[in-house]
Each structure stands twice: as structure tokens, then as C-alpha cells.
Amino acid sequence: MTDLLLKYFRTKQQEVQSEKVYDTQCPFCSMQCKMQLIEQSVVSRKTFKTIGKDNPTSQGRLCVKGMNAHQHPFHKDRIMHPLQKVNGEFVQISWEKALQHIKEQFESIQATDGHDALSVYGSASITNEEAYLLGKFARVALKTPYIDYNGRLCMSAAATAANQTFGVDRGLTNALNEVPHTRVIILAGTNIAECQPTIMPYFEKAKENGAYIIAIDPRETATTKLADLHLKVKPGMDAALANGLLKVIIDEDLVDKQFVQERATGFEKVKEHINSLSLDEISTLTDVPIEQMRTAAIKFASEDSGMLFSARGVEQQIDGTHAVRNLLNILISTGKIGKKYSGYGAITGQGNGQGAREHGQKADQLPGYRSIENEEHREQVAKVWGVDKDELPRKGVSAYEMFQKIDEGKITGMFLMCSNPVVSNPNANFIKKALKKLKFLVAVEMFISETAEMADLILPTSSYLEDEGTMTNLEGRVTLREASRPCPGEVKHDWEILCEIAKVLGKEKYFPFTCAEDIFNELREASKGGAADYFGITYDRIRKEQGILWPCPNLDHKGTVRLFENEFAHSDGRARMIPVSNLSEIPKEKVDEEYPLYLTTGRIVSHYLTGVQTRKSSALAARNFESYLEIHPETAKRYNIEHNNLVSVTSKRGNIVVRSKLSEKIRKDTVFVPIHWTEAQNVNLLVGEDLDPSCKMPGFKVNAVRVAPV
Ligand SMILES: Nc1nc2c(c(=O)[nH]1)N[C@H]1C(S)=C(S)[C@@H](COP(=O)(O)OP(=O)(O)OC[C@H]3O[C@@H](n4cnc5c(=O)[nH]c(N)nc54)[C@H](O)[C@@H]3O)O[C@H]1N2
Ligand SMILES: Nc1nc2c(c(=O)[nH]1)N[C@H]1C(S)=C(S)[C@@H](COP(=O)(O)OP(=O)(O)OC[C@H]3O[C@@H](n4cnc5c(=O)[nH]c(N)nc54)[C@H](O)[C@@H]3O)O[C@H]1N2
Ligand code: SF4
Ligand SMILES: [Mo]
């Protein structure tokens, strides 16, 4: 190096007056990649950079969202003070006034409209400690049955199916490091390449090792590229397709009879049902050729090991629970579960999609995966909380149904933490109309989201850089997010806000917490003996052992890496198979002359959910600054649509305008719109309100629409 260059670098180095490094985990998906924020002060300004950090799950990798995750917390629009709406405008107020205002409003609503008039809407992007505390807050501080959360729109079908089939629901039954060694993989309605990008090397390695990969998706995606066989199914027909595969497995005598006999119940009924079905009919319904079904089924059944993964493509359907149960029928009938290199994975979505569905945010649930309608469970949790079990409310209703109750005037107040339901719920016009009827809406937020915009009060909350706590990743591994950057402005943590509100409501003694670890220690007690038992997990252990997979019932227990090796979690130790019909119990919307195309919705790699965070990141926003309609060129031609046209997309519920993107990768009868944009581009203006009767999941993935150039 020349002297001149050396001198240049030296001066550059001197310009960096200080450097701070903060450990944290990515605020976005379920991989929960560990990362470090490097903050440098250079002369008069600060610069930030994010780098990956080694850990057993993401192994130091980051995707484009992770690398740019620091851009939104430092965005100028971040809320720094409590904001109250006065004559339609938000004005800054003190915490003291904000808390007093909440007390007055909550008390007045409960005095005039009853206890049940208050509702709580939570999230799977908050920590375990916060999810747990929010459930306790609703039941103990507000005494309302009405609490549910955004995971209802996300994991509810997979969770219900796994609970019904296996007796317990943990996203992956095996750790990710088994994936490279399995012989055959089914990827059903999951786009891991865009949604959990740092998981990909596990699957790429499997392929290198010779695994055969089968993808089921109506579109060709970066994920289906990995597949040896792509079943380009008609949207919403996964339950029927699974019947097709089961039929081949049974007809070809490929059932693992010993496994089915010893470890499951219900196989005979499934077989009887399958014998009554015709492959021709299934092929017509699914638009998957019989030969492809045969290849997939024979390959999956004949290999020694195999894994099956599902995500929202199969699950966000009004028969999502049954569709997943039928996929699990395939896994059980071929004996590919509870063994090395064989198992199931419902790929979790949000950062804490797993943990936040275990500890009491769900309408019918108490911590540790306990049921709020079970007397013994009520007793156990009431004891930990120091309340009388008869004082605990009963079960409430699901996320979308809370908005129906608001519309009916039965719920008049809402406490919203970490979600943007105006954009993420189906039938978005209705959600907005319902929210307008509320007497009082409080949003705990980092930004004025489309929903916070409608609030009477916004409370500023901390980000993933500042808020310490545990997050359970897609493997079921409980990890510790060591976030330690000081909160900016008057920002407080979500858990701190809950404790302060409880205090003004006179419930301080139930919320005495001074740090996240205090809350975790109570959660451990409350989950003890439950299905999701965290009792043996401590902050110290997580630090030393780089995360622990639940259940972990005591301090000497190593955690459970592989589930169901000896028995399933039902009391008889067996998995439950049930026959599943080809068609949904509640009919899905059909295409007709007026609405001739199927609309399906989903994600792209550069944005996250309703986009409130990623649209604030200059690097991510620059990659995709607007929504689009993916449409097959032949279909586009039929409706006089050219590439890059503004297109009007209309369903029975509403209308959006997005730009066309012609692509041969999508089925000719289907169009796709991503979910990350709002207002005239909010795809949920088009989605209908029917819900899966078993888990109340909306049908985000199948709706009938028409398209026309604007
Ligand atoms: N970049 C990015 N990553 C994310 C998120 C994000 O917003 N952005 N969100 C996170 C969250 S919360 C979640 S839940 C996960 C979601 O992760 P995924 O479920 O993988 O994502 P989606 O894009 O919703 O849907 C997956 C695939 O289902 C396909 N599909 C649509 N209809 C059907 C159908 O009827 N049958 C079948 N078999 N497939 C169908 C779509 O074409 C799509 O490729 O991602 C997480 N990761
Ligand atoms: N059509 C269609 N609709 C869908 C889906 C689909 O595939 N298709 N997917 C569904 C799925 S899987 C999901 S998970 C939902 C998610 O939908 P939402 O719950 O609406 O998701 P986000 O956009 O993440 O909203 C989170 C909000 O909380 C704020 N926030 C972020 N971190 C924190 C925090 O730590 N504390 C607090 N208090 N606030 C915070 C963010 O600024 C943001 O405004 O959308 C669902 N909607
Ligand atoms: S978005 Fe997911 S894969 Fe990407 S860095 Fe964040 S946690 Fe990792
Ligand atoms: Mo999700």
C-alpha cells in the first residue's frame, strides 16, 4: 500500500470517533437471524450497518430485509411521544396524561357498556414476555374475554391441524440441520426463497445430497425452481390433491402398515374414503395430471426418509385446517414422522409466530398452550396469577369476529398492540367501517400506521434494537434477543406500557415487573406442565446453549430437538387420521362470467406484511415501490392488458388499482397480488369474509375477481 493510501485510511479511521456494537435479532421473519448493529459516529453524523452473527439456525446469514432492518427504526416518522387526537389532529401529550386518559376511557366504557365492551388485539411480532403479559392484561387487568391476535390470520390452520393430528403444535417437528439429510421433500404452498431466505442453504444442501424435491404452488417462484417436480395446482385445491397422492399410495400398496397400526388411529376410515374417490375427478379438480400425482406419491412413499413442509398457500383457506390434516395423512400413512430425517414443518411466519401462539393471546387459550375452557387449566394459571379461577373470563372470539362485534356495537373500545388490521384483515372496507364505530381506540406503535391513523391515542413503543426478550423461532427454539440500545425520545417497551396501564387501573400487584426476565420467570411457572412447557428454560441457559427447543420441563432437561419419536401427544400416544373431502365444507368462491379469475395473494422478498416498516426503508422501498398484478400473457391479452398497465382488479367486496406484470410463471386462470401496500393497492379490499369453521382462518388465497385496464 502506498504511503498516501495509508495516510488516507488513517485519517478516515480517526474520523470514526466512536463505534458501538449492539446485539439483536431481525424484526421480521421466523428465522430470527441473529445480527449486530454497528453504530459509528463519524465527525458530526452517525452511520449504521447491520451484519449477521453466527447461531444454530441462520448460521450467520442475513437476507436483504435483515441487512436493511435498521433503516426503519431511525426513520424520521418514528413516533417518539404519546399522541392524542384532538379535532382530527394528533398532538403530543405526556405519558401521565396519556395513562390518565386511558383510565378514564376504559372505566367509562366498562361502566356504560359492560366489561366485555373492551377488546385487545395482539401480535406475533412481540416477544414471548409481551404476548404472555398481553393475555394476562386482558384477563386480569381488563377482565374481558375479547382478546385475539394477528396470528389468527397466519398460523391458526396449521396450529389447529397439528393439535388435532399430533396432540401438540410446534412448527417444525425436527431441527433444521436434519433437512440436508432427508431423501425427499414436499414444499406445499410455501415460498421459502422469498419468505425465509436464510433457510435456503438447508434445502440446497439436501438437493446436492440427492434429495428429490416436490413443490405445490399455482405459481412458479424462486422456491419452485428448486423442485424436481412442480405441481401447479389450481388455487384452493390442496385437500383434493392430497387425496390424489393418498390414493396412489394406497393403490400401489405403499402404506407403512406397521407405523399406521402401531402409531395412528383412523387409517381404515381414510382408506375407505380414498377408495371411493376417482383420480380422474381429482385431476380435473386440481388441474394436476395423474402422472404427476403418481410420480410425487410414489417417490415420497418409497424413499427411506422424507419431510413435508406447508405454509400459508395451503393454510390460508376456508378449509385450511382440513387441507393440512390431509397432508399429514400422507406423512403418517408413509411413516415419515417421529424419526431421524423424517418429519413435518409448518413454516412459521412472523418473528415470534411460534411463541406468541403458545402463551395466551388467543381467544380460547391460557399460557403453556392451555385451554381457557378447561377447569384444571384455569385453576393452574389462576394460581400463578394470584386470582380466583372463577374470576377469569371465558373464551372470546377470533380476530375478524371481534370487528363484527364492534360493528354490532357489542365491543366499543380496543387496545391494539403491534398490528395493522385495516390492511391485514380480509374485507378491509368493513374493518375500516367497524373501527370508526369505536368509542376509543388505543394503538401501541412505532409509526402512524393506517390503523393507528384511526386511533384516539397512540403510544410510542420500542423496536427490536431496544426491546430485550425471548422469541421462539420456526424450529421451536426459544432464543434470547439481547436488544440493549437505549429507547429514543419518550419511547417505552410494550411490556412496560402494559404494566403502567395496569397500575393506573389499580392492578399493579399483578404486574410488578421491572424487566423482561421477571416476566419470563412468571411465564415459565405459568407454562409448567402445559404442552408448551418452558419451565426449564432460563435467560442464562439460553445464552450458554444458544437457544433451547421446547418442551423443556425442568432445569436439567436438554430441550426437545425431535418430537414424537416414541409417541404422539394425544393421551393414547397415537396420531389421529381423518378422511378429508375434496371440496370445502363452506364452498369457496367460484369463478363465473362476472368474476372470471382466481386471485391469490402473498409476499415478495423485499417487503414485510403491511409494509409499515419496510416501506420506510429506502433500500427496500427502492427495490419495489408499488404493488403489482402478476398475470399470464394469454390472460392479459384476453382482457386487453399490456405489460406495465394500470389495471383495475374487482371482486364482490371492492376494487384496487395496480400495475400489470405479465409472466408465464402463473396459471392462466389465476392472478397474484402482493400484500405489502395500502389504500388503492390494499389487496384485502378484495378478500371475502368467510372463515374456516375450525380455526377461523380467512380465505386469503382464493377469491374471484375480474380485471380491466384503467
Ligand atoms: N419477504 C417476506 N417474508 C416474510 C413475510 C413477508 O411479509 N415478507 N411474512 C412472514 C409471515 S408473517 C408469513 S406468515 C410467512 C408466509 O410465508 P409463505 O406462506 O411462504 O408466503 P405466501 O407468499 O403468503 O404464500 C406462499 C405461496 O403459496 C402459494 N399459493 C397461493 N395459493 C395457493 C394454493 O391454493 N395452494 C398452494 N399450494 N399454494 C398457494 C403462493 O403462490 C406463494 O408462492 O412469511 C414470513 N416471511
Ligand atoms: N390478503 C392477505 N392478507 C394477509 C395475508 C396474506 O397472505 N394475504 N397474511 C396474513 C398474515 S400471515 C399476517 S401475519 C398478517 C399480519 O398483519 P399485521 O399484523 O397487520 O402485520 P404488520 O404489518 O407486521 O403490522 C405490525 C404493526 O406493528 C408495528 N410494530 C412493529 N414492531 C412492533 C413492536 O415491537 N411493538 C408494537 N407495539 N408495534 C410494532 C409496525 O409498525 C406495524 O404497523 O397479515 C395477514 N394478511
Ligand atoms: S427477514 Fe427473516 S431471513 Fe431475512 S434476515 Fe430477517 S429473520 Fe433472517
Ligand atoms: Mo403471518
mmCIF file of N, CA, C and O and ligand atoms in Angstrom, residues 26 28-29 31-33 62-63 65-66 197-198, ligand 3:
data_model
loop_
_atom_site.group_PDB
_atom_site.id
_atom_site.type_symbol
_atom_site.label_atom_id
_atom_site.label_comp_id
_atom_site.label_asym_id
_atom_site.label_seq_id
_atom_site.Cartn_x
_atom_site.Cartn_y
_atom_site.Cartn_z
ATOM 1 N N CYS A 26 -33.288 -10.120 13.991
ATOM 2 C CA CYS A 26 -34.043 -9.429 12.944
ATOM 3 C C CYS A 26 -35.510 -9.260 13.349
ATOM 4 O O CYS A 26 -36.117 -10.173 13.895
ATOM 5 N N PHE A 28 -38.045 -9.212 11.516
ATOM 6 C CA PHE A 28 -39.009 -9.707 10.533
ATOM 7 C C PHE A 28 -39.350 -11.188 10.731
ATOM 8 O O PHE A 28 -40.001 -11.515 11.689
ATOM 9 N N CYS A 29 -38.855 -12.068 9.883
ATOM 10 C CA CYS A 29 -39.482 -13.399 9.826
ATOM 11 C C CYS A 29 -39.033 -14.358 10.919
ATOM 12 O O CYS A 29 -38.201 -14.050 11.772
ATOM 13 N N MET A 31 -37.152 -16.894 10.992
ATOM 14 C CA MET A 31 -35.786 -17.402 11.110
ATOM 15 C C MET A 31 -35.086 -16.752 12.300
ATOM 16 O O MET A 31 -34.159 -17.305 12.871
ATOM 17 N N GLN A 32 -35.535 -15.519 12.627
ATOM 18 C CA GLN A 32 -34.937 -14.796 13.761
ATOM 19 C C GLN A 32 -33.412 -14.781 13.680
ATOM 20 O O GLN A 32 -32.705 -15.115 14.656
ATOM 21 N N CYS A 33 -32.905 -14.394 12.513
ATOM 22 C CA CYS A 33 -31.464 -14.331 12.303
ATOM 23 C C CYS A 33 -30.836 -13.410 13.346
ATOM 24 O O CYS A 33 -31.318 -12.304 13.580
ATOM 25 N N LEU A 62 -27.874 -13.362 6.614
ATOM 26 C CA LEU A 62 -28.959 -12.375 6.650
ATOM 27 C C LEU A 62 -29.510 -12.263 5.230
ATOM 28 O O LEU A 62 -28.777 -12.455 4.265
ATOM 29 N N CYS A 63 -30.793 -11.915 5.106
ATOM 30 C CA CYS A 63 -31.321 -11.633 3.773
ATOM 31 C C CYS A 63 -31.390 -10.112 3.613
ATOM 32 O O CYS A 63 -31.039 -9.354 4.517
ATOM 33 N N LYS A 65 -33.780 -8.045 3.720
ATOM 34 C CA LYS A 65 -34.573 -7.309 4.721
ATOM 35 C C LYS A 65 -33.781 -7.137 6.010
ATOM 36 O O LYS A 65 -33.789 -6.074 6.616
ATOM 37 N N GLY A 66 -33.109 -8.206 6.410
ATOM 38 C CA GLY A 66 -32.304 -8.135 7.636
ATOM 39 C C GLY A 66 -31.193 -7.101 7.519
ATOM 40 O O GLY A 66 -30.969 -6.308 8.439
ATOM 41 N N PRO A 197 -35.523 -16.460 3.458
ATOM 42 C CA PRO A 197 -34.397 -16.709 2.542
ATOM 43 C C PRO A 197 -33.200 -17.407 3.181
ATOM 44 O O PRO A 197 -32.551 -18.227 2.524
ATOM 45 N N THR A 198 -32.922 -17.136 4.447
ATOM 46 C CA THR A 198 -31.714 -17.731 5.035
ATOM 47 C C THR A 198 -31.896 -19.216 5.379
ATOM 48 O O THR A 198 -30.953 -19.865 5.820
HETATM 49 S S1 SF4 B 3 -36.223 -11.397 7.208
HETATM 50 FE FE1 SF4 B 3 -36.002 -13.458 8.048
HETATM 51 S S2 SF4 B 3 -34.407 -14.438 6.800
HETATM 52 FE FE2 SF4 B 3 -34.273 -12.235 6.454
HETATM 53 S S3 SF4 B 3 -32.710 -11.557 7.911
HETATM 54 FE FE3 SF4 B 3 -34.721 -11.271 8.867
HETATM 55 S S4 SF4 B 3 -35.082 -13.129 10.060
HETATM 56 FE FE4 SF4 B 3 -33.406 -13.546 8.609
#
